[in-house]
mmCIF file of C-alpha atoms and ligand atoms in Angstrom:
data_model
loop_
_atom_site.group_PDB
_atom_site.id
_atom_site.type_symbol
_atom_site.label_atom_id
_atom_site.label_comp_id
_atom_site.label_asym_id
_atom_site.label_seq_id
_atom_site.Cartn_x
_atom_site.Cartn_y
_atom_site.Cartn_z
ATOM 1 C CA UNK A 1 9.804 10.632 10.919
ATOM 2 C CA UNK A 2 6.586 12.347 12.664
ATOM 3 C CA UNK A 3 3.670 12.805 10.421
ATOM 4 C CA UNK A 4 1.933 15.271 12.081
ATOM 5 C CA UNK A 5 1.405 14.096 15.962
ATOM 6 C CA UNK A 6 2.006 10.489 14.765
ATOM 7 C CA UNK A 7 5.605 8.649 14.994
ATOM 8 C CA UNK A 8 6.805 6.532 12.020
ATOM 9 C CA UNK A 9 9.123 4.125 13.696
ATOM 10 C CA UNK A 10 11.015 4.246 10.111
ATOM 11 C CA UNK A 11 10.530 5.417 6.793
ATOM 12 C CA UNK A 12 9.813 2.125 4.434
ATOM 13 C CA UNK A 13 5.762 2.310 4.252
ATOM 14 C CA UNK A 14 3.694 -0.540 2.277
ATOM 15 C CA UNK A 15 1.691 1.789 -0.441
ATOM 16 C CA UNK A 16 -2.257 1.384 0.010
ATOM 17 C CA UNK A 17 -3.161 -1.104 -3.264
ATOM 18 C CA UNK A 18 -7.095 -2.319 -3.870
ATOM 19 C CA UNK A 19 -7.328 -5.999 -3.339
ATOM 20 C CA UNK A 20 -3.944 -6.270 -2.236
ATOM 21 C CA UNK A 21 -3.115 -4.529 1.256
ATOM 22 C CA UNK A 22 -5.616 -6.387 4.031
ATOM 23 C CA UNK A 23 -5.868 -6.224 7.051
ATOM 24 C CA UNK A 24 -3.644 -10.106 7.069
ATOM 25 C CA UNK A 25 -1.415 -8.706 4.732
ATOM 26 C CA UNK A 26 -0.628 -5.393 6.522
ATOM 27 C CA UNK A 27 0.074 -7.255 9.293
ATOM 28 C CA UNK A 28 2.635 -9.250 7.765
ATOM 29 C CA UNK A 29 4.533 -6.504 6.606
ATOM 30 C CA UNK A 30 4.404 -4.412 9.599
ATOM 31 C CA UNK A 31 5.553 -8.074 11.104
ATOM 32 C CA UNK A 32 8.707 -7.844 8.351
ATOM 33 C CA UNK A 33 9.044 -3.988 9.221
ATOM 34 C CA UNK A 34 7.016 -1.982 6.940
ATOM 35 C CA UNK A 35 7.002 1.238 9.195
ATOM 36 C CA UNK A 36 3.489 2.330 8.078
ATOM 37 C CA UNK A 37 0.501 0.424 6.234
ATOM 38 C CA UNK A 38 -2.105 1.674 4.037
ATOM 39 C CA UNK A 39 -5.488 0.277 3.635
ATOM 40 C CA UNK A 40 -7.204 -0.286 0.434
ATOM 41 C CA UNK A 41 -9.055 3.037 -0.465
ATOM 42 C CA UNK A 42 -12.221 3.970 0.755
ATOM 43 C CA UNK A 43 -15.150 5.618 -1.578
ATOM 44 C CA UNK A 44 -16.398 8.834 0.131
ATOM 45 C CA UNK A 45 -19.512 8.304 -1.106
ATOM 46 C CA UNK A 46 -20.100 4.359 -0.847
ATOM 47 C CA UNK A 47 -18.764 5.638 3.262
ATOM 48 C CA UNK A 48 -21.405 7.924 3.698
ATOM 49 C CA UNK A 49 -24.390 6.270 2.234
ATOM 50 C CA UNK A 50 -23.709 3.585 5.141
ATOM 51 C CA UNK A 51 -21.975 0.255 2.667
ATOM 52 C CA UNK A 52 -20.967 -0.886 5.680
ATOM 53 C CA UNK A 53 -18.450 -2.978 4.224
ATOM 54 C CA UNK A 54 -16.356 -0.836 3.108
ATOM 55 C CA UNK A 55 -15.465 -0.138 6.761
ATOM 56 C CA UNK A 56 -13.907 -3.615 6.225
ATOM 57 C CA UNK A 57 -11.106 -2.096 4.115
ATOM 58 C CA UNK A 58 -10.250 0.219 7.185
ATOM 59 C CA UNK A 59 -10.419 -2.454 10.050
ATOM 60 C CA UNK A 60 -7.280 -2.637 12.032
ATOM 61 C CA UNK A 61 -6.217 -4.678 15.147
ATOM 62 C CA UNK A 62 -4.071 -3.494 18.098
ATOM 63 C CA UNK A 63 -0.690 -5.066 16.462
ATOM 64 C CA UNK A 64 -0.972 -2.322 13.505
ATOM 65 C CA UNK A 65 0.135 1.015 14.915
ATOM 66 C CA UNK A 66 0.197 3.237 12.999
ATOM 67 C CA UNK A 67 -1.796 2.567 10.001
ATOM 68 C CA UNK A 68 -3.684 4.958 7.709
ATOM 69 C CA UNK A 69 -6.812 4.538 5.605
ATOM 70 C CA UNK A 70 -6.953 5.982 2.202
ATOM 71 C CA UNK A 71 -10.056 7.735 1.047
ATOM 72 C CA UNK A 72 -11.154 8.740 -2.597
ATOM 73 C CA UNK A 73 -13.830 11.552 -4.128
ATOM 74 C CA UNK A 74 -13.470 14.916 -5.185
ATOM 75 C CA UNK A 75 -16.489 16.696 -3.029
ATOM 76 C CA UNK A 76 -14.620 18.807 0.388
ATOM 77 C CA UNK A 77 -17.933 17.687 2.272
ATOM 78 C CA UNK A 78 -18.783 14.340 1.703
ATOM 79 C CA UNK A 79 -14.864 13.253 2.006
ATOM 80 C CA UNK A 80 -14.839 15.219 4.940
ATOM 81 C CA UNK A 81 -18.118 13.401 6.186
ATOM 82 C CA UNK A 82 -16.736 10.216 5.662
ATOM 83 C CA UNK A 83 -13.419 10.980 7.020
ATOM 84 C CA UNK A 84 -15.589 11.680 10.486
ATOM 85 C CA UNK A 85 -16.896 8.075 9.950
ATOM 86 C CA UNK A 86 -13.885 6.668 9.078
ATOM 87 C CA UNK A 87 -12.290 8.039 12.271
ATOM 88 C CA UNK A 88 -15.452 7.142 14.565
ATOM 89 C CA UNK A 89 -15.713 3.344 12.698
ATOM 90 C CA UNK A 90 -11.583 2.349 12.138
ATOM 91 C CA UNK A 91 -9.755 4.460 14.390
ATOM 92 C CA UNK A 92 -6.567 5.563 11.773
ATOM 93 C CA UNK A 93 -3.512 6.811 13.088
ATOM 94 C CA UNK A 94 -3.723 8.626 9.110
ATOM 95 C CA UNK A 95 -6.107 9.805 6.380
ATOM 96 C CA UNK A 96 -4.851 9.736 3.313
ATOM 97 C CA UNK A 97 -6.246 11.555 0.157
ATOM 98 C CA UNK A 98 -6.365 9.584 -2.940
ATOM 99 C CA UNK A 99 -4.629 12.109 -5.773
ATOM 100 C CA UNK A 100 -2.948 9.357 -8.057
ATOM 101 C CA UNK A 101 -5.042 6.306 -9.002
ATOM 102 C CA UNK A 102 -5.076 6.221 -13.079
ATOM 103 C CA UNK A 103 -7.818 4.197 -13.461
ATOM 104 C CA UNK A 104 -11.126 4.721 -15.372
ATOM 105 C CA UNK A 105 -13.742 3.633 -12.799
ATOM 106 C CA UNK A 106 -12.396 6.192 -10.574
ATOM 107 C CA UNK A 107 -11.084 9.298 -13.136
ATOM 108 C CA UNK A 108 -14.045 9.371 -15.110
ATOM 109 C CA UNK A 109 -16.119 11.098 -12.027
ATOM 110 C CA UNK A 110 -13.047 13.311 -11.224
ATOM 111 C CA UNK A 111 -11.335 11.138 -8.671
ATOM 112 C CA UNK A 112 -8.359 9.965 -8.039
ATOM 113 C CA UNK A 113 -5.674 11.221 -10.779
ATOM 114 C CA UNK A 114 -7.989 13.487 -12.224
ATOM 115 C CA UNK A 115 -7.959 15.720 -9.053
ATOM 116 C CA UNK A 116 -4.806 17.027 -10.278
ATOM 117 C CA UNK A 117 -5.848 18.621 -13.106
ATOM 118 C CA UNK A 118 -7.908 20.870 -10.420
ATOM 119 C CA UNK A 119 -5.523 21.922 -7.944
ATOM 120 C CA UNK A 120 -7.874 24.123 -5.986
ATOM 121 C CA UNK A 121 -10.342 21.095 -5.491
ATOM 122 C CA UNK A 122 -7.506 19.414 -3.838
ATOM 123 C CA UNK A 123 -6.650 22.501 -1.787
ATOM 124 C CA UNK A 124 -10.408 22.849 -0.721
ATOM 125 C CA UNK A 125 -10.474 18.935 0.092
ATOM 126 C CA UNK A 126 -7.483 18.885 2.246
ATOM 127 C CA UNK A 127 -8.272 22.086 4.015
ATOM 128 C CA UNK A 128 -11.365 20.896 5.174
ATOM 129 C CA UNK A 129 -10.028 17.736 5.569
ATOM 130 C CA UNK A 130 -7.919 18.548 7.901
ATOM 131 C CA UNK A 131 -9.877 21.305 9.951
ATOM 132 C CA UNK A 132 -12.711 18.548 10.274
ATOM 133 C CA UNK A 133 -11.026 15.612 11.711
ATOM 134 C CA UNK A 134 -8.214 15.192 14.324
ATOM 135 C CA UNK A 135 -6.169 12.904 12.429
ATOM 136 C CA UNK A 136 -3.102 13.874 10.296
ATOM 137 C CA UNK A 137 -4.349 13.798 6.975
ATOM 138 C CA UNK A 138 -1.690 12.982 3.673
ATOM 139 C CA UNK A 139 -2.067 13.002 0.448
ATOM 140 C CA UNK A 140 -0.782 10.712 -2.662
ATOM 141 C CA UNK A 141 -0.228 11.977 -5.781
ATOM 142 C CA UNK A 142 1.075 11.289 -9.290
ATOM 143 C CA UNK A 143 3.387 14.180 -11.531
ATOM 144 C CA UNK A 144 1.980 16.143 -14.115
ATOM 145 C CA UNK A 145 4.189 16.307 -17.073
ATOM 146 C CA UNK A 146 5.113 20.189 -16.191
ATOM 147 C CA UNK A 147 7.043 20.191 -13.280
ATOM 148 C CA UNK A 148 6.297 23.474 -11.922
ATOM 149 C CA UNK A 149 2.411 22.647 -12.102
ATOM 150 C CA UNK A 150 3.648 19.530 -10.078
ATOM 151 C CA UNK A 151 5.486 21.737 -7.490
ATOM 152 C CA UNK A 152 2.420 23.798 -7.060
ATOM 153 C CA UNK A 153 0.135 21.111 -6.328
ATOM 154 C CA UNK A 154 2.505 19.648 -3.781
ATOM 155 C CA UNK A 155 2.668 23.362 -2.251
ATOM 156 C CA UNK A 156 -1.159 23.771 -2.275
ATOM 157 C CA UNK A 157 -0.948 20.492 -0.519
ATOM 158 C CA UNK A 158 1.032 21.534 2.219
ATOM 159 C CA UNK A 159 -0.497 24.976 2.790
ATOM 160 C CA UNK A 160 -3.811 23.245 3.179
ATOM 161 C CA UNK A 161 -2.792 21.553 6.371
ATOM 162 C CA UNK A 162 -1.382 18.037 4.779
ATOM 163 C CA UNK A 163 1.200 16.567 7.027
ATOM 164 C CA UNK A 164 3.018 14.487 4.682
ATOM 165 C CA UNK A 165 2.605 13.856 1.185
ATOM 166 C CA UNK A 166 3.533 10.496 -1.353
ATOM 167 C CA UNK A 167 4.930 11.212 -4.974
ATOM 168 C CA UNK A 168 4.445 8.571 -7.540
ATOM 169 C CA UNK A 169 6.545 10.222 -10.552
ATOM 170 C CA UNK A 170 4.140 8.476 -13.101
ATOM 171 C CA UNK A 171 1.562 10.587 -14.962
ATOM 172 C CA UNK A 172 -1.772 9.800 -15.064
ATOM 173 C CA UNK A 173 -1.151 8.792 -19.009
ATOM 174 C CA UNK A 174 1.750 6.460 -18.194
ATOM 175 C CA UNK A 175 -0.577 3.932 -15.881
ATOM 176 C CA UNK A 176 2.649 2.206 -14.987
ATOM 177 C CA UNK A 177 4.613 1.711 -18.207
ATOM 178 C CA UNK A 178 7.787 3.474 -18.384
ATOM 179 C CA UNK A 179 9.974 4.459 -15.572
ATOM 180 C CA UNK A 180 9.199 6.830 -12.558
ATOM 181 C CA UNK A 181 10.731 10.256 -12.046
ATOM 182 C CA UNK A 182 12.179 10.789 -9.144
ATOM 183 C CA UNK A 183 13.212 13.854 -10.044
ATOM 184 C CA UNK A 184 9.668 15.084 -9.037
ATOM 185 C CA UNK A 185 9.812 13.639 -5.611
ATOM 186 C CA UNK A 186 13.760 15.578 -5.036
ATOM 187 C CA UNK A 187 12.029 18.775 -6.104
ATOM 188 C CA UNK A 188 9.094 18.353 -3.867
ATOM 189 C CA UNK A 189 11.420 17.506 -1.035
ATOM 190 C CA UNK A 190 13.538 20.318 -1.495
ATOM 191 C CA UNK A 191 10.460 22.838 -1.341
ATOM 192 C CA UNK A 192 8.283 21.604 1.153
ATOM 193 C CA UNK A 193 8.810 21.236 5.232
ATOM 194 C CA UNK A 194 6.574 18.229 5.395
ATOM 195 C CA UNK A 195 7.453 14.637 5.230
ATOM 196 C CA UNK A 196 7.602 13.818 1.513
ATOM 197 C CA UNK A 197 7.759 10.091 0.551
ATOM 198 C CA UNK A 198 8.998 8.875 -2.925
ATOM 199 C CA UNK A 199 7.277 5.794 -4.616
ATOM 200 C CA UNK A 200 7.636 4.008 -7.635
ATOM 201 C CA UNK A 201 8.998 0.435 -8.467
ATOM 202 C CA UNK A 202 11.222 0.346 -5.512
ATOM 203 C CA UNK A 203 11.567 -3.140 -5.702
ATOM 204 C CA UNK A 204 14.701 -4.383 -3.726
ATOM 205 C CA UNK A 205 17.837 -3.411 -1.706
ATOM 206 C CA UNK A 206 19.577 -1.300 -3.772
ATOM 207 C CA UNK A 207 16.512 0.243 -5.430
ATOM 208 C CA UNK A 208 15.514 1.464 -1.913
ATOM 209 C CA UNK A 209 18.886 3.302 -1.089
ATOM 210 C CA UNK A 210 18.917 4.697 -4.258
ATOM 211 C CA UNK A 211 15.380 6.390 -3.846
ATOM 212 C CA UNK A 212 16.552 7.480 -0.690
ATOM 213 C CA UNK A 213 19.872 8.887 -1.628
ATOM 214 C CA UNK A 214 18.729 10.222 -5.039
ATOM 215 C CA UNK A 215 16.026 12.115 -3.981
ATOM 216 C CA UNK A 216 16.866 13.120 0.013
ATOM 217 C CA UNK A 217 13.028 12.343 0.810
ATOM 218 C CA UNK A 218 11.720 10.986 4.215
ATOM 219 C CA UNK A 219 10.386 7.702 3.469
ATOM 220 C CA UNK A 220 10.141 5.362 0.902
ATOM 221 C CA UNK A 221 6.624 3.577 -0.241
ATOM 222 C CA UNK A 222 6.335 0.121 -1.801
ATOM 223 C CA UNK A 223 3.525 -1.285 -3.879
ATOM 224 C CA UNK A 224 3.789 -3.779 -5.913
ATOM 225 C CA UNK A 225 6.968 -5.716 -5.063
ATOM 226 C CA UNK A 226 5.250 -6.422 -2.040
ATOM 227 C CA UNK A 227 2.697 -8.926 -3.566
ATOM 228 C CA UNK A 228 2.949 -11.578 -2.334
ATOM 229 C CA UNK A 229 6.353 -10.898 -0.717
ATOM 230 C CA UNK A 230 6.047 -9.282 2.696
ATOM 231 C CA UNK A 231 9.285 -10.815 3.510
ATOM 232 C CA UNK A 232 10.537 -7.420 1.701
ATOM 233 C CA UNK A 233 10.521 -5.345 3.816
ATOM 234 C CA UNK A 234 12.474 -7.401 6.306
ATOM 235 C CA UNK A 235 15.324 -7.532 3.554
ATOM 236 C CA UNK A 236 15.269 -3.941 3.150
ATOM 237 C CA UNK A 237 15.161 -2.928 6.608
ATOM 238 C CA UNK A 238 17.967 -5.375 7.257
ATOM 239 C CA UNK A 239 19.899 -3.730 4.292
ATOM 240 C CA UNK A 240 19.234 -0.107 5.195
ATOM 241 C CA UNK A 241 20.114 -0.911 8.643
ATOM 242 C CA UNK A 242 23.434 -2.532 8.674
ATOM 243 C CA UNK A 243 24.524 -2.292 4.560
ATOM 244 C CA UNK A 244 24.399 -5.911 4.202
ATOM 245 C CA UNK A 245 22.205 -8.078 2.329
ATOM 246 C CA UNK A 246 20.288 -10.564 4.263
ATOM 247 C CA UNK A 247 20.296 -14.171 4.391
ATOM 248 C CA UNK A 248 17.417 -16.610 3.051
ATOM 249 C CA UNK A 249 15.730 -18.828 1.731
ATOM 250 C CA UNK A 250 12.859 -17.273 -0.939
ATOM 251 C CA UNK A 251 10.821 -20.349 -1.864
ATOM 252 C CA UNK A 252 10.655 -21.397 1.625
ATOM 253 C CA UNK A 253 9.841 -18.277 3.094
ATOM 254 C CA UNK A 254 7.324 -17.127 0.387
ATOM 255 C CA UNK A 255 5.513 -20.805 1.218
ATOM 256 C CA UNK A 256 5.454 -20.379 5.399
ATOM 257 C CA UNK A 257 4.717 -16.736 4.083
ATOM 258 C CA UNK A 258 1.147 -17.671 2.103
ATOM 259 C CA UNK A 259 0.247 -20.242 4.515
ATOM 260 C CA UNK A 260 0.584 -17.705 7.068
ATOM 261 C CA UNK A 261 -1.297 -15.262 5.311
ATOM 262 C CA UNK A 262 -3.988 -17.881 4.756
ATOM 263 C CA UNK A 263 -4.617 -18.482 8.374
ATOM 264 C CA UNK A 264 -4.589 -14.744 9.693
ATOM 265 C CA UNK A 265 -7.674 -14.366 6.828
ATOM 266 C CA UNK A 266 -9.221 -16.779 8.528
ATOM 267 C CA UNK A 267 -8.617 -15.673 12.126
ATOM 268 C CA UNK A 268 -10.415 -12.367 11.112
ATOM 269 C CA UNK A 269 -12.831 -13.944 8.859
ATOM 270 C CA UNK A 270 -11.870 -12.531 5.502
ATOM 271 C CA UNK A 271 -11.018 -15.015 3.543
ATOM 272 C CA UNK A 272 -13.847 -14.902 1.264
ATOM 273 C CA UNK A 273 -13.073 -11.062 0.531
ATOM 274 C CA UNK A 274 -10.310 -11.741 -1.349
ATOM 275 C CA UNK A 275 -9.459 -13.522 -4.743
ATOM 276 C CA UNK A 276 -7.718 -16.769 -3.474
ATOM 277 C CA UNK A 277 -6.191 -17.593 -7.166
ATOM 278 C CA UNK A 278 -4.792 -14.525 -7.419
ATOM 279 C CA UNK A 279 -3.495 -14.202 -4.021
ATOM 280 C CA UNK A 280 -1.895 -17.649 -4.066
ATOM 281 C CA UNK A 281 0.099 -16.644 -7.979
ATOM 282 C CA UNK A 282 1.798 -13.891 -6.048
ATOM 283 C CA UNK A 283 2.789 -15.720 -3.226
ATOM 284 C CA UNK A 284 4.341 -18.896 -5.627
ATOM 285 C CA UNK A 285 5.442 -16.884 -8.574
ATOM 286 C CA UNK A 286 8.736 -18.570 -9.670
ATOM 287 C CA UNK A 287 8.720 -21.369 -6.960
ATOM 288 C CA UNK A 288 8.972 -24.771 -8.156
ATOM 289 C CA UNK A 289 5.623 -26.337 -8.561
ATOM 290 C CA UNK A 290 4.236 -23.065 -8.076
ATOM 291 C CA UNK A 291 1.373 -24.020 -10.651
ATOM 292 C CA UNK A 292 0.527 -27.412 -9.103
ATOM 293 C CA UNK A 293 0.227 -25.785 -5.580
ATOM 294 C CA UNK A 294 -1.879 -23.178 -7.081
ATOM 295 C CA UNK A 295 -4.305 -25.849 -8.839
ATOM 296 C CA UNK A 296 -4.687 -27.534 -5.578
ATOM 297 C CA UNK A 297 -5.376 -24.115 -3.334
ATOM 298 C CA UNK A 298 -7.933 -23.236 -6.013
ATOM 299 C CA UNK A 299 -9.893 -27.066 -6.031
ATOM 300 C CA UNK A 300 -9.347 -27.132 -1.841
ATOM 301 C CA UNK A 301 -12.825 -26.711 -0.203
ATOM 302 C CA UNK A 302 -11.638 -25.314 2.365
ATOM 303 C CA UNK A 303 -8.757 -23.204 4.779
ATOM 304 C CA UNK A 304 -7.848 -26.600 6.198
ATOM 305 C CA UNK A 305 -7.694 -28.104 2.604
ATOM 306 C CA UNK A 306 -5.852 -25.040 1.416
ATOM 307 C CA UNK A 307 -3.189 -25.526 4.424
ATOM 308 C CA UNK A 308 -2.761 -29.114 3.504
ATOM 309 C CA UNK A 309 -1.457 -28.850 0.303
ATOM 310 C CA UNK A 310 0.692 -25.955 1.283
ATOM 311 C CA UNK A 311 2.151 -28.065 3.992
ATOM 312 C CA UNK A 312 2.439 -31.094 0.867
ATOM 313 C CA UNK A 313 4.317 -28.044 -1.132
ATOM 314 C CA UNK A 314 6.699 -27.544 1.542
ATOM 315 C CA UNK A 315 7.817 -31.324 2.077
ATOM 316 C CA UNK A 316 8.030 -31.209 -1.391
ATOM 317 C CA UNK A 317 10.198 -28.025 -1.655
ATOM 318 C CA UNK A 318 12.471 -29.417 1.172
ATOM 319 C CA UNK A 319 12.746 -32.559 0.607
HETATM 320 C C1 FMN B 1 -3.212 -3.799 -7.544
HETATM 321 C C2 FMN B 1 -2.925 -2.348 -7.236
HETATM 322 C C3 FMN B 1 -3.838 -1.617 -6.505
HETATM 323 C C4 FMN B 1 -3.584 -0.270 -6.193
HETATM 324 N N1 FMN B 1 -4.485 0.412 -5.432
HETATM 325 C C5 FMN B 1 -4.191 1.690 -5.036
HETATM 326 C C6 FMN B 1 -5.040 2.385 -4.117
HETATM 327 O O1 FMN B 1 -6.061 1.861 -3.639
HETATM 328 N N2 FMN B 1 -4.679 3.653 -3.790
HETATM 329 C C7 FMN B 1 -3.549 4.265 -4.283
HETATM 330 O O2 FMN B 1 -3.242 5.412 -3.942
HETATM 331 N N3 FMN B 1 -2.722 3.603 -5.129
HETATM 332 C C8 FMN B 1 -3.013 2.353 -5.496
HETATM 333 N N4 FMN B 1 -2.128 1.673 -6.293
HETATM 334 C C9 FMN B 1 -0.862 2.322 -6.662
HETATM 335 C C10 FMN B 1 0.242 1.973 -5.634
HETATM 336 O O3 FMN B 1 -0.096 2.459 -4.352
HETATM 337 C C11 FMN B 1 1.600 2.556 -6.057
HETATM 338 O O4 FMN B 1 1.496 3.954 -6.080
HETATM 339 C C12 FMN B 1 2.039 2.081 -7.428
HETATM 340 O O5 FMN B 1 1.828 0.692 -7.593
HETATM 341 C C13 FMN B 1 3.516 2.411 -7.682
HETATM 342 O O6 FMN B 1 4.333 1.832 -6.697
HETATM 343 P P1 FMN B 1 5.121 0.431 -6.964
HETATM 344 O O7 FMN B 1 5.975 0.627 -8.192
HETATM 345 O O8 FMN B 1 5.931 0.213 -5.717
HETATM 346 O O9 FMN B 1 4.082 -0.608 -7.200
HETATM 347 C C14 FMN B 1 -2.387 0.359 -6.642
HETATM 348 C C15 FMN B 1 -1.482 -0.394 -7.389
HETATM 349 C C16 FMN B 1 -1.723 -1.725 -7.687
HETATM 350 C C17 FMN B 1 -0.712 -2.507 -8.489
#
C-alpha cells in the first residue's frame, strides 16, 4: 500500500495509543511485523509553546521506517505550526490527524472526537495541513451514528489532500463498549480512492482476515491487543501470509518479550516515562506467577533488578 509518496511494506499497522506505543514498543512490533507504527499523540499547542518533551513522543531511530506521529487540536494554524516542528524535530514518514479520541481532557476543548461534529474544521485542518508540510498527512476517525454524515466526513477528508484515512466504527458515545461497525469502514472504502484502514478490536488471526475480507479496506490497525503482546503481529502476519496458524510458546515469549522491552527503554533512556506497573500487567496477564513477577518488578530498584527477577520468572516458567 503507498500512502501518499510513502511505501507500507504491508497493511497490519500498530494504532497510535497514549502511554502505550513508545518508541521500545514500536520497535518491537515493527520487529514482529507491524507494517506501520504510530506514536502517542502530540498536543498542537503543548508543540508550539516549545514542551520540549513532547518531542519525546515523536522520537524515532533508523530501524523504524516508516512511522507516523499523531497530532491533536482543532486550530488549521497552530496544528499546522506544529506539524512544521514536528517534521523539523522527529522526521515522520506520516502526520496523522487526531479525529477519534473519546476522552474528556481532550473533547471538552473541541479535540479529538469532537472534531467530527464540525466537518469543515476538519476540512480546513487537513487542507492546510497538507499544503504546509511535505509529509503525507492521515487522518483517524470514529463513525457518527448517521452514516451518510460519516461518509461525508471521510469525503471532506480526502478532498482536503489526506492520503489515507483510519475508521474506528465506535461513536464518540460508545468509548469502547459495544462492538465496532465495520460496516462504516466498507462504505468508506467503497467511496474513497485513498488508502482506508479499518480498526477496532482486531484482536487475533481470524479477527484480522475477517476485517480484511468483510470490509475490502487496505490495511488493518491494532490497538489494544497489542499491549503487552507485540508478538501479534508476528502471528498475524504469519497467518495472513501462508493461512496457517503459527507455532509458540505465549508465556515464554510474552516473558523474553517484557524483558526485552525493558532493556530497549533503557538503551534510549525512557524508562522513567512510562508506568512500569502497568507496563509489566500487560506483558504477564494470564502467565503463571504473573502477580509475583509483577510485585518484584515494582519493589526492584533498578533495570538490572527488574531483569533479574524476570530472568528468576523464566527459570521458573521453564523449569
Ligand atoms: C490506552 C489507549 C490509548 C489510546 N491513545 C490513542 C491516541 O493517542 N490516539 C488515537 O487516535 N487513538 C488512541 N487510542 C485508540 C486506539 O488507537 C484504537 O483506535 C482503539 O483502541 C480501537 O482499536 P483496538 O480495538 O484495536 O484497541 C487509544 C486507545 C487506548 C486503549
Amino acid at each position: 500500500m503507498m500512502i501518499g509518496k510513502v511505501k507500507i511494506p504491508g497493511n497490519i499497522l500498530l494504532a497510535p495509543m497514549s502511554n502505550v506505543t513508545n518508541l521500545p514498543f514500536r520497535l518491537m512490533c515493527r520487529k514482529y511485523g507491524a507494517s506501520m507504527t504510530y506514536s502517542e499523540m502530540m498536543s498542537s499547542d503543548a508543540v508550539i509553546h516549545g514542551n520540549a518533551r513532547t518531542f519525546d513522543r515523536g522520537k524515532s531511530c533508523g530501524n523504524e521506517r516508516p512511522f507516523g506521529v499523531q497530532i491533536f487540536g482543532n486550530s488549521p494554524q497552530t496544528i499546522s505550526s506544529a506539524a512544521l516542528m514536528i517534521e523539523e524535530n522527529c522526521n515522520p514518514d506520516i502526520i496523522d490527524l487526531n479525529c477519534g479520541c473519546p476522552a474528556k481532557l481532550l473533547t471538552k476543548d473541541g479535540f479529538g472526537s469532537a472534531l467530527l461534529s464540525s466537518p469543515e474544521t476538519i476540512h480546513s485542518i487537513i487542507n492546510e495541513l497538507s499544503e504546509t508540510v511535505s509529509t503525507p498527512v492521515t487522518a483517524k476517525i470514529r463513525v457518527l451514528e448517521d452514516m451518510e454524515k460519516t461518509l461525508k466526513i471521510a469525503g471532506l477528508i480526502e478532498d482536503a489532500g489526506a492520503s489515507a484515512l483510519t475508521v474506528h466504527g465506535r461513536t464518540q458515545q460508545q468509548q469502547y463498549s459495544g462492538s465496532p461497525d465495520i460496516e462504516y469502514a466498507k462504505r468508506i472504502k467503497e467511496e474513497l480512492s485513498i488508502p482506508v484502514i479499518v480498526n477496532g478490536d482486531i484482536v487475533d488471526e481470524a479477527s484480522a482476515e475477517q476485517a480484511l475480507d468483510n470490509t475490502g479496506c487496505d490495511g488493518i490497525m491494532i490497538g489494544r491487543a497489542a499491549m503487552g503482546n507485540p508478538f501479534l503481529f508476528r502471528r498475524i502476519s504469519h497467518y495472513l501470509d501462508t493461512g496457517k496458524m503459527l507455532d509458540f510458546q505465549d508465556c515464554e515469549q510474552r516473558i523474553l518479550d517484557l524483558r526485552e522491552y525493558f532493556m530497549l527503554l533503557e538503551e534510549h533512556k525512557l524508562m522513567h516515562t512510562i508506568n512500569v506497573r502497568a507496563h509489566a500487567r500487560w506483558f504477564t496477564r494470564g502467565i503463571r506467577n504473573g502477580r509475583h513477577i509483577r510485585n518484584r518488578i515494582a519493589e526492584a530498584g533498578n533495570v538490572d533488578e527488574m531483569l533479574l527477577s524476570i530472568d528468576d520468572m523464566c527459570r521458573d516458567v521453564w523449569r
